[in-house]
Amino acid sequence: MSAGYTGKTTNGFTEVAGRETLSDREDTFTSIPGKTVGSVSADGRTVKVQPLFKKKLPDGTLLEYPELQEVPINYITTANGGMTFPLPEGTRVDLVSSSRSMEKYDTEDDGTPSDARSFHLSDVRANLAGGDSITDPIENYDPVNIHL
């Protein structure tokens, strides 16, 4: 009895399904760190962001993700108030992706997905809480008091 596949079959269903599952999972974005590139838009709603993770290709090559344009910024807001912060270039943010396309929500305030994509880089939002590495400690951290 010989090992492996015989005839024209070189890949079994389990190998193909495993590769497809891995590829799909690696292209699903939930939360990744990024840093702001340039300044915030004039209305304070969007910013350019460079994702800080890299994609590892099957041959081991690392590929940088593209700079993301017009990424919506999630400030701390309510129906009648909020807090905004200046975001100088290089500010770390947490890029959080939506489970559905956000185009119509961001342009028409309509939650109907414009297409079938999900967890895509096109639909990330920049959260101001997060993105920092724990290797960069908070200066003068006070474990007792609140500081603004």
PDB file of C-alpha atoms in Angstrom:
ATOM      1  CA  MET A   1       0.000   0.000   0.000  1.00  0.00           C
ATOM      2  CA  SER A   2       1.397   3.422  -0.963  1.00  0.00           C
ATOM      3  CA  ALA A   3       1.145   6.619   1.053  1.00  0.00           C
ATOM      4  CA  GLY A   4      -0.567   9.719  -0.299  1.00  0.00           C
ATOM      5  CA  TYR A   5      -3.137  10.173  -3.042  1.00  0.00           C
ATOM      6  CA  THR A   6      -3.255   8.272  -6.296  1.00  0.00           C
ATOM      7  CA  GLY A   7      -4.284   9.372  -9.754  1.00  0.00           C
ATOM      8  CA  LYS A   8      -4.886  13.042 -10.532  1.00  0.00           C
ATOM      9  CA  THR A   9      -5.958  13.958  -6.987  1.00  0.00           C
ATOM     10  CA  THR A  10      -3.270  15.896  -5.165  1.00  0.00           C
ATOM     11  CA  ASN A  11      -5.365  17.602  -2.498  1.00  0.00           C
ATOM     12  CA  GLY A  12      -8.080  16.009  -0.430  1.00  0.00           C
ATOM     13  CA  PHE A  13     -11.170  17.813   0.778  1.00  0.00           C
ATOM     14  CA  THR A  14      -9.770  18.240   4.300  1.00  0.00           C
ATOM     15  CA  GLU A  15      -6.610  19.982   3.044  1.00  0.00           C
ATOM     16  CA  VAL A  16      -8.546  22.331   0.756  1.00  0.00           C
ATOM     17  CA  ALA A  17     -11.170  23.113   3.408  1.00  0.00           C
ATOM     18  CA  GLY A  18      -8.447  23.693   5.997  1.00  0.00           C
ATOM     19  CA  ARG A  19      -6.577  26.153   3.756  1.00  0.00           C
ATOM     20  CA  GLU A  20      -9.783  28.008   2.865  1.00  0.00           C
ATOM     21  CA  THR A  21     -10.811  28.242   6.520  1.00  0.00           C
ATOM     22  CA  LEU A  22      -7.377  29.543   7.540  1.00  0.00           C
ATOM     23  CA  SER A  23      -7.328  32.055   4.671  1.00  0.00           C
ATOM     24  CA  ASP A  24     -10.817  33.310   5.538  1.00  0.00           C
ATOM     25  CA  ARG A  25      -9.936  33.683   9.220  1.00  0.00           C
ATOM     26  CA  GLU A  26      -6.694  35.539   8.457  1.00  0.00           C
ATOM     27  CA  ASP A  27      -8.611  38.052   6.306  1.00  0.00           C
ATOM     28  CA  THR A  28     -11.236  38.705   8.990  1.00  0.00           C
ATOM     29  CA  PHE A  29     -10.565  41.865  10.970  1.00  0.00           C
ATOM     30  CA  THR A  30     -11.990  42.469  14.414  1.00  0.00           C
ATOM     31  CA  SER A  31      -9.560  44.727  16.277  1.00  0.00           C
ATOM     32  CA  ILE A  32      -6.005  45.722  15.383  1.00  0.00           C
ATOM     33  CA  PRO A  33      -3.805  48.607  16.492  1.00  0.00           C
ATOM     34  CA  GLY A  34      -3.065  51.499  14.187  1.00  0.00           C
ATOM     35  CA  LYS A  35      -1.530  54.948  14.294  1.00  0.00           C
ATOM     36  CA  THR A  36      -2.789  58.195  12.853  1.00  0.00           C
ATOM     37  CA  VAL A  37      -1.054  59.497   9.744  1.00  0.00           C
ATOM     38  CA  GLY A  38      -1.447  63.200   9.095  1.00  0.00           C
ATOM     39  CA  SER A  39      -4.103  65.323  10.725  1.00  0.00           C
ATOM     40  CA  VAL A  40      -7.771  64.873  11.507  1.00  0.00           C
ATOM     41  CA  SER A  41     -10.307  66.105   8.923  1.00  0.00           C
ATOM     42  CA  ALA A  42     -11.564  69.688   9.279  1.00  0.00           C
ATOM     43  CA  ASP A  43     -14.855  68.512  10.807  1.00  0.00           C
ATOM     44  CA  GLY A  44     -13.046  66.232  13.299  1.00  0.00           C
ATOM     45  CA  ARG A  45     -14.874  63.105  12.134  1.00  0.00           C
ATOM     46  CA  THR A  46     -12.210  61.150  10.199  1.00  0.00           C
ATOM     47  CA  VAL A  47      -8.470  60.517  10.115  1.00  0.00           C
ATOM     48  CA  LYS A  48      -5.947  58.569   8.026  1.00  0.00           C
ATOM     49  CA  VAL A  49      -4.644  55.507   9.878  1.00  0.00           C
ATOM     50  CA  GLN A  50      -1.820  53.056   9.217  1.00  0.00           C
ATOM     51  CA  PRO A  51      -2.621  49.574  10.594  1.00  0.00           C
ATOM     52  CA  LEU A  52       0.348  48.351  12.632  1.00  0.00           C
ATOM     53  CA  PHE A  53      -0.037  44.627  11.981  1.00  0.00           C
ATOM     54  CA  LYS A  54       1.364  42.923   8.901  1.00  0.00           C
ATOM     55  CA  LYS A  55      -0.065  40.079   6.861  1.00  0.00           C
ATOM     56  CA  LYS A  56       2.090  36.972   6.609  1.00  0.00           C
ATOM     57  CA  LEU A  57       1.903  35.454   3.138  1.00  0.00           C
ATOM     58  CA  PRO A  58       2.196  31.669   2.594  1.00  0.00           C
ATOM     59  CA  ASP A  59       5.867  32.038   1.580  1.00  0.00           C
ATOM     60  CA  GLY A  60       6.621  33.839   4.873  1.00  0.00           C
ATOM     61  CA  THR A  61       6.848  37.319   3.336  1.00  0.00           C
ATOM     62  CA  LEU A  62       5.382  40.091   5.488  1.00  0.00           C
ATOM     63  CA  LEU A  63       3.086  42.563   3.772  1.00  0.00           C
ATOM     64  CA  GLU A  64       2.122  45.937   5.280  1.00  0.00           C
ATOM     65  CA  TYR A  65      -1.525  46.831   5.147  1.00  0.00           C
ATOM     66  CA  PRO A  66      -2.321  49.999   3.184  1.00  0.00           C
ATOM     67  CA  GLU A  67      -2.901  53.359   4.828  1.00  0.00           C
ATOM     68  CA  LEU A  68      -6.618  53.665   5.481  1.00  0.00           C
ATOM     69  CA  GLN A  69      -8.260  56.899   4.327  1.00  0.00           C
ATOM     70  CA  GLU A  70     -11.139  58.690   6.072  1.00  0.00           C
ATOM     71  CA  VAL A  71     -11.436  56.341   9.040  1.00  0.00           C
ATOM     72  CA  PRO A  72     -14.326  57.476  11.286  1.00  0.00           C
ATOM     73  CA  ILE A  73     -13.222  58.397  14.821  1.00  0.00           C
ATOM     74  CA  ASN A  74     -15.193  57.085  17.793  1.00  0.00           C
ATOM     75  CA  TYR A  75     -15.178  59.807  20.437  1.00  0.00           C
ATOM     76  CA  ILE A  76     -16.939  59.518  23.783  1.00  0.00           C
ATOM     77  CA  THR A  77     -20.354  61.010  22.963  1.00  0.00           C
ATOM     78  CA  THR A  78     -23.985  60.890  24.004  1.00  0.00           C
ATOM     79  CA  ALA A  79     -27.139  62.390  22.487  1.00  0.00           C
ATOM     80  CA  ASN A  80     -26.419  65.754  24.096  1.00  0.00           C
ATOM     81  CA  GLY A  81     -22.691  65.932  24.853  1.00  0.00           C
ATOM     82  CA  GLY A  82     -19.289  64.448  24.401  1.00  0.00           C
ATOM     83  CA  MET A  83     -15.541  64.727  24.746  1.00  0.00           C
ATOM     84  CA  THR A  84     -13.160  65.277  21.868  1.00  0.00           C
ATOM     85  CA  PHE A  85      -9.389  65.051  21.914  1.00  0.00           C
ATOM     86  CA  PRO A  86      -6.678  66.440  19.660  1.00  0.00           C
ATOM     87  CA  LEU A  87      -5.110  63.593  17.681  1.00  0.00           C
ATOM     88  CA  PRO A  88      -1.568  64.470  16.669  1.00  0.00           C
ATOM     89  CA  GLU A  89       0.116  62.394  13.981  1.00  0.00           C
ATOM     90  CA  GLY A  90       1.357  59.108  15.432  1.00  0.00           C
ATOM     91  CA  THR A  91      -1.459  58.728  17.980  1.00  0.00           C
ATOM     92  CA  ARG A  92      -2.178  55.051  18.583  1.00  0.00           C
ATOM     93  CA  VAL A  93      -5.780  53.954  18.041  1.00  0.00           C
ATOM     94  CA  ASP A  94      -7.675  50.681  18.138  1.00  0.00           C
ATOM     95  CA  LEU A  95      -9.121  49.869  14.710  1.00  0.00           C
ATOM     96  CA  VAL A  96     -12.380  48.001  15.231  1.00  0.00           C
ATOM     97  CA  SER A  97     -14.203  46.507  12.278  1.00  0.00           C
ATOM     98  CA  SER A  98     -17.935  46.243  11.800  1.00  0.00           C
ATOM     99  CA  SER A  99     -19.662  42.942  11.183  1.00  0.00           C
ATOM    100  CA  ARG A 100     -21.381  44.478   8.130  1.00  0.00           C
ATOM    101  CA  SER A 101     -20.690  47.154   5.510  1.00  0.00           C
ATOM    102  CA  MET A 102     -20.844  50.649   7.035  1.00  0.00           C
ATOM    103  CA  GLU A 103     -21.019  52.764   3.852  1.00  0.00           C
ATOM    104  CA  LYS A 104     -24.715  53.630   4.010  1.00  0.00           C
ATOM    105  CA  TYR A 105     -24.567  54.163   7.767  1.00  0.00           C
ATOM    106  CA  ASP A 106     -21.714  56.653   7.442  1.00  0.00           C
ATOM    107  CA  THR A 107     -23.055  58.480   4.380  1.00  0.00           C
ATOM    108  CA  GLU A 108     -26.846  58.270   4.762  1.00  0.00           C
ATOM    109  CA  ASP A 109     -27.373  57.313   8.443  1.00  0.00           C
ATOM    110  CA  ASP A 110     -28.974  54.118   7.112  1.00  0.00           C
ATOM    111  CA  GLY A 111     -27.984  50.785   8.681  1.00  0.00           C
ATOM    112  CA  THR A 112     -28.724  48.764   5.536  1.00  0.00           C
ATOM    113  CA  PRO A 113     -25.502  47.065   4.346  1.00  0.00           C
ATOM    114  CA  SER A 114     -24.500  48.206   0.850  1.00  0.00           C
ATOM    115  CA  ASP A 115     -22.923  44.835   0.058  1.00  0.00           C
ATOM    116  CA  ALA A 116     -22.174  41.448   1.632  1.00  0.00           C
ATOM    117  CA  ARG A 117     -18.731  42.189   3.077  1.00  0.00           C
ATOM    118  CA  SER A 118     -18.119  41.712   6.784  1.00  0.00           C
ATOM    119  CA  PHE A 119     -15.187  42.355   9.140  1.00  0.00           C
ATOM    120  CA  HIS A 120     -13.365  44.241   6.381  1.00  0.00           C
ATOM    121  CA  LEU A 121     -10.688  46.943   6.590  1.00  0.00           C
ATOM    122  CA  SER A 122     -13.016  49.242   4.640  1.00  0.00           C
ATOM    123  CA  ASP A 123     -15.360  49.316   7.628  1.00  0.00           C
ATOM    124  CA  VAL A 124     -13.011  50.016  10.535  1.00  0.00           C
ATOM    125  CA  ARG A 125     -13.484  52.805  13.063  1.00  0.00           C
ATOM    126  CA  ALA A 126     -10.713  54.392  15.120  1.00  0.00           C
ATOM    127  CA  ASN A 127     -11.389  53.976  18.821  1.00  0.00           C
ATOM    128  CA  LEU A 128      -9.344  56.311  20.978  1.00  0.00           C
ATOM    129  CA  ALA A 129      -9.277  53.844  23.873  1.00  0.00           C
ATOM    130  CA  GLY A 130      -6.732  51.226  22.907  1.00  0.00           C
ATOM    131  CA  GLY A 131      -4.009  50.730  20.372  1.00  0.00           C
ATOM    132  CA  ASP A 132      -1.147  51.296  22.802  1.00  0.00           C
ATOM    133  CA  SER A 133       1.350  48.534  23.406  1.00  0.00           C
ATOM    134  CA  ILE A 134       1.970  47.593  27.031  1.00  0.00           C
ATOM    135  CA  THR A 135       5.670  48.085  26.332  1.00  0.00           C
ATOM    136  CA  ASP A 136       4.973  51.847  26.360  1.00  0.00           C
ATOM    137  CA  PRO A 137       4.112  52.634  30.002  1.00  0.00           C
ATOM    138  CA  ILE A 138       1.809  55.487  31.017  1.00  0.00           C
ATOM    139  CA  GLU A 139       3.939  58.344  32.343  1.00  0.00           C
ATOM    140  CA  ASN A 140       3.298  59.260  35.989  1.00  0.00           C
ATOM    141  CA  TYR A 141       0.525  56.666  36.305  1.00  0.00           C
ATOM    142  CA  ASP A 142      -1.598  57.301  39.405  1.00  0.00           C
ATOM    143  CA  PRO A 143      -3.416  54.175  40.676  1.00  0.00           C
ATOM    144  CA  VAL A 144      -5.681  56.230  42.977  1.00  0.00           C
ATOM    145  CA  ASN A 145      -6.811  59.444  41.245  1.00  0.00           C
ATOM    146  CA  ILE A 146      -8.489  60.382  37.979  1.00  0.00           C
ATOM    147  CA  HIS A 147      -6.439  62.680  35.721  1.00  0.00           C
ATOM    148  CA  LEU A 148      -7.622  64.611  32.680  1.00  0.00           C
TER     149      LEU A 148
END
